[in-house]
Amino acid sequence: IAYRDTIRLLLNHAAAAIGTPVATLDFTQLDAPMISGFLHHLETDRGNSIRTRNARLAAIRSLFTYAARRHPEHAGDIARVLAIGPKRAAHATVTYLSDPELTALIAACDHNTVTGRRDRVMIHLAAQTGLRAAELLTLTPADLHLDHGAHVSCRGKGRKKRITPLTADTIQLLRGWLPARPAPGSATLFTTSTGTPLSRDAFADRLTLHAAAAASSSCPSLGDKNTTPHVLRHTAAMRLLHAGVDIAVIALWLGHESLTTTAIYLKADLETKEKDIARTA
């Protein structure tokens, strides 16, 4: 679908630039200057990020690679298009919660309500396992193994199965939550008060609510952070890193395909230490 949309956008852009209907466009008109102009249009006129721009370029390169094998008479024009490279995207800052911030966030959940107790378990589980929001919210009771070798199993990106160990305090919370769920017969582990599956947006809204409450009562630093479900995943990774866990193990823990993805946590940790040193200098 993404490739189809890219080609549609490209053809519409080329037709508008040349002043001709899309149906009358010739392949030779989709030359390197036209493609470069289209990529520039994506960033400046459509406001696309560099990552989106690069994804669109990948779709175009796929089309022109296909054309190169079937239309060698256009080899020169195709080679010039294929020579257009991706832009380097700046890595976003990794936001994560310190131990006091995580403790305050969990404490802000109202233990006297079912939703508050649910949120407490969800936040704790997410910050300990690093599960993605989609993985967390589709967990079922059968995915929990709370006896010897306690772990949670899930299917991550590419439907790849991943097993993540559970700590003693997480096991205790889950054992208390299982019989207290508002809808014991529901398929998923975490639901709304009426037993329907909890959405990612609903989870994000609850995090925002608890973070604001914690910031106003006991932990002002939470007010400076946008606490999202993915921040809890970052928090799990940074806690593992600070505990001395090898980066390759963290990659397996999080279900990363490449160590390059996990290396952002090493960079974030180094930046934090450099800031601490600068304050003490």
Short mmCIF file of C-alpha atoms in Angstrom, two decimals:
data_model
loop_
_atom_site.label_atom_id
_atom_site.label_comp_id
_atom_site.label_asym_id
_atom_site.label_seq_id
_atom_site.Cartn_x
_atom_site.Cartn_y
_atom_site.Cartn_z
CA ILE A 1 0.00 0.00 0.00
CA ALA A 2 2.82 2.40 0.86
CA TYR A 3 4.53 1.71 -2.47
CA ARG A 4 1.26 2.21 -4.34
CA ASP A 5 0.65 5.53 -2.60
CA THR A 6 4.18 6.68 -3.37
CA ILE A 7 3.78 6.03 -7.10
CA ARG A 8 0.39 7.77 -7.07
CA LEU A 9 1.90 10.84 -5.40
CA LEU A 10 4.85 10.82 -7.82
CA LEU A 11 2.66 10.63 -10.92
CA ASN A 12 0.36 13.40 -9.68
CA HIS A 13 3.37 15.58 -8.89
CA ALA A 14 4.96 14.96 -12.29
CA ALA A 15 1.71 15.64 -14.12
CA ALA A 16 1.25 18.93 -12.27
CA ALA A 17 4.88 19.96 -12.83
CA ILE A 18 4.75 19.26 -16.58
CA GLY A 19 1.16 20.41 -17.06
CA THR A 20 -0.15 17.22 -18.60
CA PRO A 21 -2.66 14.54 -17.54
CA VAL A 22 -1.21 11.55 -15.71
CA ALA A 23 -2.34 9.22 -18.52
CA THR A 24 -0.10 11.01 -21.04
CA LEU A 25 3.09 10.94 -18.97
CA ASP A 26 6.08 9.28 -20.60
CA PHE A 27 8.59 7.23 -18.60
CA THR A 28 11.44 9.46 -19.79
CA GLN A 29 9.80 12.39 -18.04
CA LEU A 30 10.36 10.68 -14.68
CA ASP A 31 14.05 11.53 -14.74
CA ALA A 32 16.42 12.27 -11.88
CA PRO A 33 15.58 16.03 -11.65
CA MET A 34 11.88 15.16 -11.52
CA ILE A 35 12.43 12.59 -8.76
CA SER A 36 14.62 15.01 -6.80
CA GLY A 37 11.95 17.66 -7.16
CA PHE A 38 9.33 15.24 -5.91
CA LEU A 39 11.38 14.35 -2.84
CA HIS A 40 11.90 18.06 -2.14
CA HIS A 41 8.14 18.58 -2.51
CA LEU A 42 7.48 15.87 0.09
CA GLU A 43 9.64 17.62 2.68
CA THR A 44 8.78 21.27 2.00
CA ASP A 45 5.18 21.24 0.75
CA ARG A 46 3.78 18.13 2.41
CA GLY A 47 5.84 18.44 5.59
CA ASN A 48 7.08 14.84 5.49
CA SER A 49 9.89 13.79 7.79
CA ILE A 50 13.23 12.59 6.49
CA ARG A 51 12.23 9.03 7.38
CA THR A 52 9.07 9.30 5.29
CA ARG A 53 11.03 10.88 2.46
CA ASN A 54 13.48 7.98 2.54
CA ALA A 55 10.63 5.45 2.59
CA ARG A 56 9.13 7.09 -0.51
CA LEU A 57 12.55 6.98 -2.19
CA ALA A 58 12.81 3.25 -1.41
CA ALA A 59 9.53 2.67 -3.25
CA ILE A 60 10.77 4.68 -6.26
CA ARG A 61 14.06 2.79 -6.30
CA SER A 62 12.13 -0.48 -6.31
CA LEU A 63 10.14 0.66 -9.35
CA PHE A 64 13.25 1.80 -11.25
CA THR A 65 15.18 -1.37 -10.35
CA TYR A 66 12.31 -3.34 -11.87
CA ALA A 67 12.39 -1.09 -14.96
CA ALA A 68 16.17 -1.52 -15.37
CA ARG A 69 15.77 -5.25 -15.99
CA ARG A 70 13.07 -4.79 -18.61
CA HIS A 71 13.99 -1.56 -20.37
CA PRO A 72 17.77 -1.43 -20.85
CA GLU A 73 17.29 1.34 -23.43
CA HIS A 74 16.64 3.69 -20.48
CA ALA A 75 19.64 2.46 -18.50
CA GLY A 76 21.28 5.90 -18.27
CA ASP A 77 18.19 7.69 -16.92
CA ILE A 78 17.44 4.82 -14.53
CA ALA A 79 21.00 4.80 -13.20
CA ARG A 80 20.79 8.52 -12.41
CA VAL A 81 17.57 7.99 -10.47
CA LEU A 82 19.04 5.04 -8.58
CA ALA A 83 22.03 7.21 -7.68
CA ILE A 84 19.77 9.45 -5.55
CA GLY A 85 20.56 8.48 -1.99
CA PRO A 86 18.61 8.62 1.26
CA LYS A 87 19.10 11.43 3.72
CA ARG A 88 20.51 10.83 7.16
CA ALA A 89 17.81 11.26 9.76
CA ALA A 90 18.73 12.65 13.15
CA HIS A 91 17.96 10.19 15.94
CA ALA A 92 15.21 11.35 18.23
CA THR A 93 16.09 11.86 21.86
CA VAL A 94 15.34 8.79 23.95
CA THR A 95 12.96 9.73 26.75
CA TYR A 96 12.81 7.37 29.71
CA LEU A 97 11.81 7.46 33.35
CA SER A 98 14.23 7.36 36.24
CA ASP A 99 13.50 4.94 39.06
CA PRO A 100 11.95 7.65 41.28
CA GLU A 101 9.79 8.84 38.36
CA LEU A 102 8.59 5.32 37.61
CA THR A 103 7.81 4.73 41.27
CA ALA A 104 5.83 7.98 41.44
CA LEU A 105 3.94 7.14 38.25
CA ILE A 106 2.87 3.76 39.59
CA ALA A 107 1.98 5.23 42.98
CA ALA A 108 -0.31 7.75 41.27
CA CYS A 109 -2.63 4.91 40.19
CA ASP A 110 -5.64 4.77 42.51
CA HIS A 111 -5.46 1.43 44.31
CA ASN A 112 -9.09 1.77 45.37
CA THR A 113 -10.48 1.41 41.84
CA VAL A 114 -10.35 -1.46 39.40
CA THR A 115 -8.96 0.75 36.63
CA GLY A 116 -6.31 2.13 38.95
CA ARG A 117 -5.20 -1.36 39.96
CA ARG A 118 -5.21 -2.40 36.30
CA ASP A 119 -3.07 0.59 35.34
CA ARG A 120 -0.63 -0.17 38.13
CA VAL A 121 -0.09 -3.69 36.82
CA MET A 122 0.12 -2.55 33.19
CA ILE A 123 2.70 0.16 33.88
CA HIS A 124 4.79 -2.13 36.06
CA LEU A 125 4.69 -4.94 33.49
CA ALA A 126 5.52 -2.63 30.58
CA ALA A 127 8.45 -1.01 32.38
CA GLN A 128 9.86 -4.38 33.44
CA THR A 129 9.46 -6.29 30.18
CA GLY A 130 9.73 -3.51 27.57
CA LEU A 131 6.77 -4.89 25.65
CA ARG A 132 5.42 -2.71 22.88
CA ALA A 133 1.95 -1.28 23.52
CA ALA A 134 0.38 -3.62 20.96
CA GLU A 135 2.12 -6.61 22.54
CA LEU A 136 1.06 -5.60 26.03
CA LEU A 137 -2.59 -4.94 25.18
CA THR A 138 -3.06 -8.23 23.29
CA LEU A 139 -1.66 -10.41 26.08
CA THR A 140 -3.94 -13.16 27.30
CA PRO A 141 -3.83 -14.99 30.64
CA ALA A 142 -2.42 -17.99 28.77
CA ASP A 143 0.63 -15.89 27.83
CA LEU A 144 1.63 -15.65 31.49
CA HIS A 145 3.76 -18.38 33.04
CA LEU A 146 4.12 -17.56 36.71
CA ASP A 147 5.60 -20.74 38.13
CA HIS A 148 9.23 -21.89 37.90
CA GLY A 149 11.06 -19.95 35.17
CA ALA A 150 8.36 -17.28 35.17
CA HIS A 151 8.01 -15.40 31.89
CA VAL A 152 5.57 -13.78 29.52
CA SER A 153 5.34 -14.82 25.88
CA CYS A 154 4.13 -12.61 23.06
CA ARG A 155 4.24 -12.24 19.31
CA GLY A 156 6.07 -9.11 18.24
CA LYS A 157 6.82 -7.57 14.86
CA GLY A 158 6.70 -10.08 12.04
CA ARG A 159 4.68 -12.35 14.34
CA LYS A 160 7.91 -13.56 15.89
CA LYS A 161 7.46 -15.19 19.25
CA ARG A 162 9.40 -13.65 22.12
CA ILE A 163 9.78 -14.80 25.73
CA THR A 164 10.63 -12.26 28.45
CA PRO A 165 11.49 -13.22 32.04
CA LEU A 166 9.46 -11.80 34.92
CA THR A 167 10.79 -10.52 38.22
CA ALA A 168 9.42 -11.54 41.62
CA ASP A 169 7.49 -8.29 42.20
CA THR A 170 5.94 -8.45 38.72
CA ILE A 171 4.87 -12.06 39.37
CA GLN A 172 3.24 -11.01 42.63
CA LEU A 173 1.29 -8.20 40.95
CA LEU A 174 0.10 -10.46 38.13
CA ARG A 175 -1.01 -13.18 40.53
CA GLY A 176 -3.09 -10.61 42.36
CA TRP A 177 -4.54 -9.18 39.15
CA LEU A 178 -5.64 -12.40 37.44
CA PRO A 179 -8.54 -13.20 39.81
CA ALA A 180 -9.46 -9.51 40.21
CA ARG A 181 -10.02 -8.67 36.54
CA PRO A 182 -13.38 -6.97 35.89
CA ALA A 183 -14.14 -9.48 33.12
CA PRO A 184 -12.50 -12.82 34.05
CA GLY A 185 -13.82 -14.43 30.89
CA SER A 186 -12.34 -11.87 28.51
CA ALA A 187 -9.68 -12.99 26.07
CA THR A 188 -7.18 -10.23 26.86
CA LEU A 189 -5.42 -9.65 30.14
CA PHE A 190 -6.15 -5.92 30.32
CA THR A 191 -9.60 -4.60 29.45
CA THR A 192 -11.91 -1.68 30.11
CA SER A 193 -14.25 -1.83 33.09
CA THR A 194 -16.89 -3.38 30.82
CA GLY A 195 -14.59 -6.13 29.57
CA THR A 196 -13.81 -4.78 26.10
CA PRO A 197 -10.19 -4.74 24.86
CA LEU A 198 -8.20 -1.70 25.94
CA SER A 199 -6.94 0.44 23.06
CA ARG A 200 -3.49 2.00 22.76
CA ASP A 201 -5.01 5.48 22.87
CA ALA A 202 -6.84 4.64 26.08
CA PHE A 203 -3.61 3.34 27.63
CA ALA A 204 -1.78 6.50 26.53
CA ASP A 205 -4.51 8.69 28.03
CA ARG A 206 -4.25 6.85 31.36
CA LEU A 207 -0.48 7.33 31.39
CA THR A 208 -0.92 11.06 30.78
CA LEU A 209 -3.44 11.24 33.61
CA HIS A 210 -1.20 9.44 36.11
CA ALA A 211 1.92 11.35 35.06
CA ALA A 212 0.13 14.67 35.62
CA ALA A 213 -1.08 13.53 39.04
CA ALA A 214 2.41 12.37 40.03
CA ALA A 215 4.00 15.59 38.76
CA SER A 216 1.66 17.76 40.84
CA SER A 217 1.96 15.73 44.02
CA SER A 218 5.37 14.11 44.43
CA CYS A 219 7.53 14.14 41.28
CA PRO A 220 7.69 17.49 39.43
CA SER A 221 10.18 16.17 36.85
CA LEU A 222 7.41 14.08 35.29
CA GLY A 223 5.79 17.33 34.21
CA ASP A 224 8.68 17.89 31.80
CA LYS A 225 8.27 14.53 30.09
CA ASN A 226 5.70 13.23 27.63
CA THR A 227 5.02 9.87 29.24
CA THR A 228 3.82 7.55 26.48
CA PRO A 229 3.60 3.75 26.22
CA HIS A 230 6.86 3.76 24.25
CA VAL A 231 8.59 5.71 27.02
CA LEU A 232 7.93 2.71 29.27
CA ARG A 233 9.69 0.52 26.69
CA HIS A 234 12.65 2.91 26.69
CA THR A 235 12.59 2.81 30.48
CA ALA A 236 12.88 -0.97 30.50
CA ALA A 237 15.87 -0.82 28.15
CA MET A 238 17.67 1.85 30.18
CA ARG A 239 17.08 -0.01 33.44
CA LEU A 240 18.64 -3.12 31.91
CA LEU A 241 21.57 -1.09 30.60
CA HIS A 242 22.17 0.54 33.97
CA ALA A 243 22.06 -2.90 35.59
CA GLY A 244 25.01 -3.94 33.42
CA VAL A 245 23.11 -6.19 31.00
CA ASP A 246 24.92 -6.70 27.70
CA ILE A 247 23.53 -4.74 24.75
CA ALA A 248 23.02 -7.97 22.75
CA VAL A 249 20.83 -9.37 25.53
CA ILE A 250 18.83 -6.13 25.63
CA ALA A 251 18.26 -6.44 21.87
CA LEU A 252 16.86 -9.94 22.35
CA TRP A 253 14.81 -8.76 25.32
CA LEU A 254 13.18 -6.01 23.27
CA GLY A 255 12.85 -8.05 20.09
CA HIS A 256 15.12 -5.84 17.99
CA GLU A 257 16.23 -7.20 14.64
CA SER A 258 19.51 -5.28 14.72
CA LEU A 259 21.91 -4.11 17.40
CA THR A 260 21.94 -0.76 15.61
CA THR A 261 18.44 -0.13 16.92
CA THR A 262 19.43 -1.00 20.48
CA ALA A 263 22.55 1.18 20.30
CA ILE A 264 20.40 4.30 20.76
CA TYR A 265 20.27 3.43 24.45
CA LEU A 266 24.05 3.37 24.71
CA LYS A 267 24.14 6.82 23.12
CA ALA A 268 21.41 8.13 25.43
CA ASP A 269 23.22 6.76 28.47
CA LEU A 270 26.48 8.39 27.37
CA GLU A 271 24.74 11.73 26.85
CA THR A 272 23.24 11.53 30.33
CA LYS A 273 26.63 10.84 31.88
CA GLU A 274 28.20 13.72 29.94
CA LYS A 275 25.52 16.09 31.26
CA ASP A 276 26.16 14.87 34.82
CA ILE A 277 29.90 15.45 34.39
CA ALA A 278 29.27 18.95 33.02
CA ARG A 279 27.20 19.83 36.07
CA THR A 280 29.97 18.75 38.43
CA ALA A 281 32.85 20.35 36.51
#
